[in-house]
Amino acid sequence: MEFVVIIPARYASSRLPGKPLADIAGKPMIQHVYEQACQSGATAVYIATDHSAVFDAAKGFTDNVLMTKDDHQSGTERLAEVVELLELDEQTLVVNVQGDEPLLEPENIAQVATLLHHSDAPMATLCVDIDDVEEVLNPNAVKVVSDIHENALYFSRASIPFQRDSMLKLDKNNVPVNHFNRHVGIYAYRAGFIKTYLSLSVSPLELQESLEQLRVLYHGYKIKVAKAVKPVHGGVDTPEDLLRVQEILNG
């Protein structure tokens, strides 16, 4: 099995401007992400950015960096541009790794690629168990429910599945968390489907939940889901997140 990794790295961030260049243990964050991805067994790892500063920094440790348009509305649009620039075959397995995940385990990258390879679905992703009721109730933690074949039924910011007996009592201390799964934002695609995705009309569900992956389910396509084989650490969205990751990687 062969697959490539593409790492979108936007410079702009409302909560942490210049995020890909944030220093962590003497390296820009995007370099940590790149090095983790290189350990996954990928055939190649590419960085796709919209800013010259990120491009120049990435050139310091790899030639596999591409300048993309700065008007993309989503990471998927940037991914589609890279697929076109690289002239990837439609059946090529592409793993999209977020540029703000310096702690992402290489085994999880390889896992999502393998999951897609052995599936007839055009997309695959990962999830983890939730062990904290506050995460169940947190709209920033996206929940996912799957069918018996490990295909996603739905993704939501709401607490799904709704556990009637406990949740109707409105007592969060008595909500059992062992049936909840949090979605992990790493995706594998067949390259041809990325273009197909962009041709699909925006779904009302995706607009209401602000979740791009709901467009796939709305139009009847499958997304394969599996539990991550390695622990999943949070990405970097805020200055507080950056400090946490710096402490971990600085030892």
Short mmCIF file of C-alpha atoms in Angstrom, two decimals:
data_model
loop_
_atom_site.label_atom_id
_atom_site.label_comp_id
_atom_site.label_asym_id
_atom_site.label_seq_id
_atom_site.Cartn_x
_atom_site.Cartn_y
_atom_site.Cartn_z
CA MET A 1 0.00 0.00 0.00
CA GLU A 2 1.27 3.43 -0.94
CA PHE A 3 -0.08 6.79 0.18
CA VAL A 4 0.94 10.44 0.25
CA VAL A 5 0.45 12.96 3.04
CA ILE A 6 -0.55 16.55 2.36
CA ILE A 7 -0.27 19.11 5.16
CA PRO A 8 -2.23 22.34 4.58
CA ALA A 9 -0.53 25.17 6.46
CA ARG A 10 -2.43 28.45 6.49
CA TYR A 11 -0.58 31.45 7.87
CA ALA A 12 -3.66 33.32 9.05
CA SER A 13 -5.30 32.34 12.32
CA SER A 14 -7.66 34.52 14.31
CA ARG A 15 -6.46 33.15 17.64
CA LEU A 16 -2.80 32.51 16.79
CA PRO A 17 -1.49 34.46 13.76
CA GLY A 18 1.48 32.86 12.00
CA LYS A 19 0.70 29.56 13.71
CA PRO A 20 2.73 27.25 11.40
CA LEU A 21 5.88 29.21 12.30
CA ALA A 22 5.40 29.11 16.07
CA ASP A 23 8.62 27.98 17.71
CA ILE A 24 8.50 24.63 19.49
CA ALA A 25 11.77 23.23 20.86
CA GLY A 26 13.79 25.23 18.35
CA LYS A 27 11.77 24.30 15.25
CA PRO A 28 8.72 25.84 13.58
CA MET A 29 5.55 23.89 14.36
CA ILE A 30 5.08 22.89 10.72
CA GLN A 31 8.45 21.09 10.81
CA HIS A 32 7.32 18.95 13.76
CA VAL A 33 4.16 17.99 11.85
CA TYR A 34 6.20 17.20 8.73
CA GLU A 35 8.68 15.03 10.62
CA GLN A 36 5.90 13.06 12.31
CA ALA A 37 4.24 12.47 8.94
CA CYS A 38 7.55 11.29 7.42
CA GLN A 39 7.64 8.51 10.02
CA SER A 40 4.24 7.17 8.92
CA GLY A 41 5.52 5.17 5.96
CA ALA A 42 4.09 7.62 3.43
CA THR A 43 5.53 7.55 -0.08
CA ALA A 44 5.86 11.33 0.08
CA VAL A 45 4.88 14.18 2.40
CA TYR A 46 3.96 17.61 1.02
CA ILE A 47 3.33 20.94 2.72
CA ALA A 48 0.78 23.24 1.05
CA THR A 49 0.79 26.86 2.18
CA ASP A 50 -0.64 30.22 1.16
CA HIS A 51 2.13 32.43 2.59
CA SER A 52 5.70 33.10 1.52
CA ALA A 53 7.02 33.07 5.10
CA VAL A 54 5.75 29.54 5.65
CA PHE A 55 7.01 28.52 2.20
CA ASP A 56 10.50 29.85 2.96
CA ALA A 57 10.60 28.21 6.40
CA ALA A 58 9.51 24.86 4.98
CA LYS A 59 12.16 25.09 2.26
CA GLY A 60 14.69 24.98 5.09
CA PHE A 61 13.90 21.31 5.73
CA THR A 62 12.18 19.94 2.60
CA ASP A 63 11.74 20.54 -1.12
CA ASN A 64 8.20 19.14 -0.94
CA VAL A 65 6.46 22.44 -0.34
CA LEU A 66 3.88 24.02 -2.63
CA MET A 67 2.53 27.56 -2.78
CA THR A 68 -1.24 27.52 -3.14
CA LYS A 69 -3.90 30.18 -3.64
CA ASP A 70 -4.82 32.38 -0.69
CA ASP A 71 -8.55 32.53 -1.39
CA HIS A 72 -9.54 28.93 -0.63
CA GLN A 73 -12.65 28.67 1.53
CA SER A 74 -11.66 25.33 3.09
CA GLY A 75 -8.77 22.96 3.61
CA THR A 76 -10.39 20.60 1.13
CA GLU A 77 -10.15 23.22 -1.62
CA ARG A 78 -6.44 23.62 -0.89
CA LEU A 79 -6.08 19.84 -0.97
CA ALA A 80 -7.76 19.70 -4.37
CA GLU A 81 -5.34 22.27 -5.75
CA VAL A 82 -2.37 20.22 -4.54
CA VAL A 83 -3.77 17.03 -6.07
CA GLU A 84 -4.01 18.88 -9.37
CA LEU A 85 -0.53 20.41 -9.08
CA LEU A 86 1.00 17.00 -8.34
CA GLU A 87 -1.09 15.33 -11.06
CA LEU A 88 -1.97 12.48 -8.70
CA ASP A 89 -3.76 9.44 -10.09
CA GLU A 90 -7.44 9.26 -9.10
CA GLN A 91 -6.83 6.11 -7.04
CA THR A 92 -3.90 7.54 -5.06
CA LEU A 93 -4.51 7.45 -1.33
CA VAL A 94 -4.13 10.92 0.16
CA VAL A 95 -4.00 11.58 3.90
CA ASN A 96 -4.80 15.13 4.99
CA VAL A 97 -2.85 16.01 8.15
CA GLN A 98 -3.58 19.35 9.80
CA GLY A 99 -0.60 21.68 10.09
CA ASP A 100 -1.32 22.39 13.75
CA GLU A 101 -0.95 18.79 14.98
CA PRO A 102 2.71 18.52 16.06
CA LEU A 103 1.92 15.63 18.43
CA LEU A 104 0.06 13.49 15.89
CA GLU A 105 1.30 9.90 16.10
CA PRO A 106 2.72 8.46 12.83
CA GLU A 107 0.87 5.19 13.52
CA ASN A 108 -2.46 7.01 13.34
CA ILE A 109 -1.54 8.49 9.96
CA ALA A 110 -0.68 5.04 8.62
CA GLN A 111 -3.84 3.61 10.19
CA VAL A 112 -6.25 5.93 8.40
CA ALA A 113 -4.54 5.22 5.07
CA THR A 114 -4.77 1.46 5.66
CA LEU A 115 -8.41 1.83 6.68
CA LEU A 116 -9.25 3.45 3.35
CA HIS A 117 -7.11 0.97 1.39
CA HIS A 118 -9.20 -1.94 2.67
CA SER A 119 -12.53 -0.18 2.16
CA ASP A 120 -14.80 0.66 -0.74
CA ALA A 121 -15.56 4.05 0.85
CA PRO A 122 -14.03 7.16 -0.75
CA MET A 123 -13.03 8.58 2.66
CA ALA A 124 -11.82 7.35 6.05
CA THR A 125 -11.21 8.99 9.40
CA LEU A 126 -10.54 8.17 13.07
CA CYS A 127 -12.18 8.60 16.45
CA VAL A 128 -11.34 8.10 20.12
CA ASP A 129 -13.33 7.17 23.21
CA ILE A 130 -14.64 10.02 25.32
CA ASP A 131 -14.01 9.62 29.03
CA ASP A 132 -15.17 13.00 30.35
CA VAL A 133 -18.78 14.18 30.47
CA GLU A 134 -17.64 17.77 29.89
CA GLU A 135 -16.30 16.66 26.50
CA VAL A 136 -19.63 14.99 25.74
CA LEU A 137 -21.34 18.33 26.28
CA ASN A 138 -18.66 20.48 24.61
CA PRO A 139 -19.76 21.64 21.11
CA ASN A 140 -16.11 22.03 20.10
CA ALA A 141 -15.64 18.27 20.53
CA VAL A 142 -17.27 16.70 17.47
CA LYS A 143 -19.01 13.40 18.17
CA VAL A 144 -19.49 10.59 15.66
CA VAL A 145 -21.76 7.55 15.58
CA SER A 146 -21.15 4.60 13.25
CA ASP A 147 -23.03 1.60 11.90
CA ILE A 148 -22.18 -2.09 12.32
CA HIS A 149 -19.82 -1.87 9.32
CA GLU A 150 -17.88 1.04 10.86
CA ASN A 151 -19.30 3.56 8.42
CA ALA A 152 -20.21 6.95 9.87
CA LEU A 153 -23.91 7.52 10.43
CA TYR A 154 -23.54 11.13 11.54
CA PHE A 155 -21.12 13.71 12.95
CA SER A 156 -22.38 16.37 15.34
CA ARG A 157 -21.38 19.01 17.83
CA ALA A 158 -24.36 17.82 19.86
CA SER A 159 -24.18 14.97 22.36
CA ILE A 160 -24.89 11.96 20.15
CA PRO A 161 -26.12 9.37 20.73
CA PHE A 162 -28.68 11.01 22.99
CA GLN A 163 -28.86 8.73 26.03
CA ARG A 164 -32.49 9.24 26.89
CA ASP A 165 -32.66 7.73 30.36
CA SER A 166 -29.76 9.75 31.74
CA MET A 167 -29.93 12.93 29.70
CA LEU A 168 -33.61 13.62 30.28
CA LYS A 169 -32.81 13.91 33.96
CA LEU A 170 -30.53 16.87 33.15
CA ASP A 171 -27.96 15.56 35.60
CA LYS A 172 -24.63 15.46 33.83
CA ASN A 173 -23.03 13.59 36.72
CA ASN A 174 -25.10 10.54 35.83
CA VAL A 175 -24.41 10.49 32.07
CA PRO A 176 -22.39 7.36 31.21
CA VAL A 177 -19.66 8.42 28.78
CA ASN A 178 -18.60 4.98 27.54
CA HIS A 179 -20.80 5.07 24.43
CA PHE A 180 -19.51 8.39 23.05
CA ASN A 181 -16.80 8.76 20.42
CA ARG A 182 -14.98 11.97 19.57
CA HIS A 183 -14.05 12.52 15.95
CA VAL A 184 -10.36 13.04 15.19
CA GLY A 185 -9.80 15.47 12.32
CA ILE A 186 -7.53 13.37 10.12
CA TYR A 187 -8.86 12.16 6.78
CA ALA A 188 -7.80 9.79 4.04
CA TYR A 189 -9.26 10.24 0.57
CA ARG A 190 -8.90 8.66 -2.83
CA ALA A 191 -7.50 11.55 -4.85
CA GLY A 192 -10.32 11.47 -7.40
CA PHE A 193 -12.95 11.92 -4.70
CA ILE A 194 -11.49 15.22 -3.54
CA LYS A 195 -12.56 16.77 -6.84
CA THR A 196 -15.92 15.00 -6.59
CA TYR A 197 -16.42 16.47 -3.11
CA LEU A 198 -15.96 20.00 -4.39
CA SER A 199 -18.56 19.38 -7.10
CA LEU A 200 -21.20 18.45 -4.51
CA SER A 201 -23.68 21.09 -3.42
CA VAL A 202 -23.28 22.46 0.08
CA SER A 203 -25.64 20.63 2.43
CA PRO A 204 -27.93 22.32 4.97
CA LEU A 205 -26.56 19.97 7.63
CA GLU A 206 -22.98 21.10 7.08
CA LEU A 207 -24.06 24.74 7.33
CA GLN A 208 -25.97 24.17 10.56
CA GLU A 209 -23.24 22.13 12.25
CA SER A 210 -20.28 23.86 10.52
CA LEU A 211 -18.85 20.44 9.67
CA GLU A 212 -17.61 19.87 6.10
CA GLN A 213 -17.75 16.08 6.32
CA LEU A 214 -21.55 16.16 6.54
CA ARG A 215 -21.63 17.10 2.85
CA VAL A 216 -20.25 13.62 2.09
CA LEU A 217 -22.92 11.81 4.12
CA TYR A 218 -25.70 14.09 2.86
CA HIS A 219 -24.96 13.10 -0.73
CA GLY A 220 -24.94 9.38 0.10
CA TYR A 221 -21.22 8.61 0.22
CA LYS A 222 -19.59 6.52 2.95
CA ILE A 223 -16.95 7.58 5.47
CA LYS A 224 -15.15 4.69 7.16
CA VAL A 225 -14.39 5.25 10.86
CA ALA A 226 -12.09 3.39 13.28
CA LYS A 227 -10.73 3.92 16.79
CA ALA A 228 -7.25 5.45 16.69
CA VAL A 229 -4.54 2.92 17.53
CA LYS A 230 -2.46 5.49 19.40
CA PRO A 231 -3.45 8.24 21.84
CA VAL A 232 -4.58 11.47 20.19
CA HIS A 233 -3.23 14.70 21.60
CA GLY A 234 -4.93 18.03 21.05
CA GLY A 235 -3.79 20.34 18.28
CA VAL A 236 -2.71 23.97 18.60
CA ASP A 237 -5.57 26.47 18.30
CA THR A 238 -4.75 28.98 21.04
CA PRO A 239 -1.71 30.46 22.82
CA GLU A 240 -2.56 28.15 25.74
CA ASP A 241 -2.43 25.12 23.44
CA LEU A 242 0.94 26.25 22.12
CA LEU A 243 2.33 26.56 25.63
CA ARG A 244 1.11 23.04 26.48
CA VAL A 245 2.76 21.54 23.39
CA GLN A 246 5.97 23.50 23.99
CA GLU A 247 6.18 22.08 27.49
CA ILE A 248 5.70 18.54 26.19
CA LEU A 249 8.23 18.75 23.37
CA ASN A 250 10.78 20.71 25.38
CA GLY A 251 10.80 17.82 27.81
#
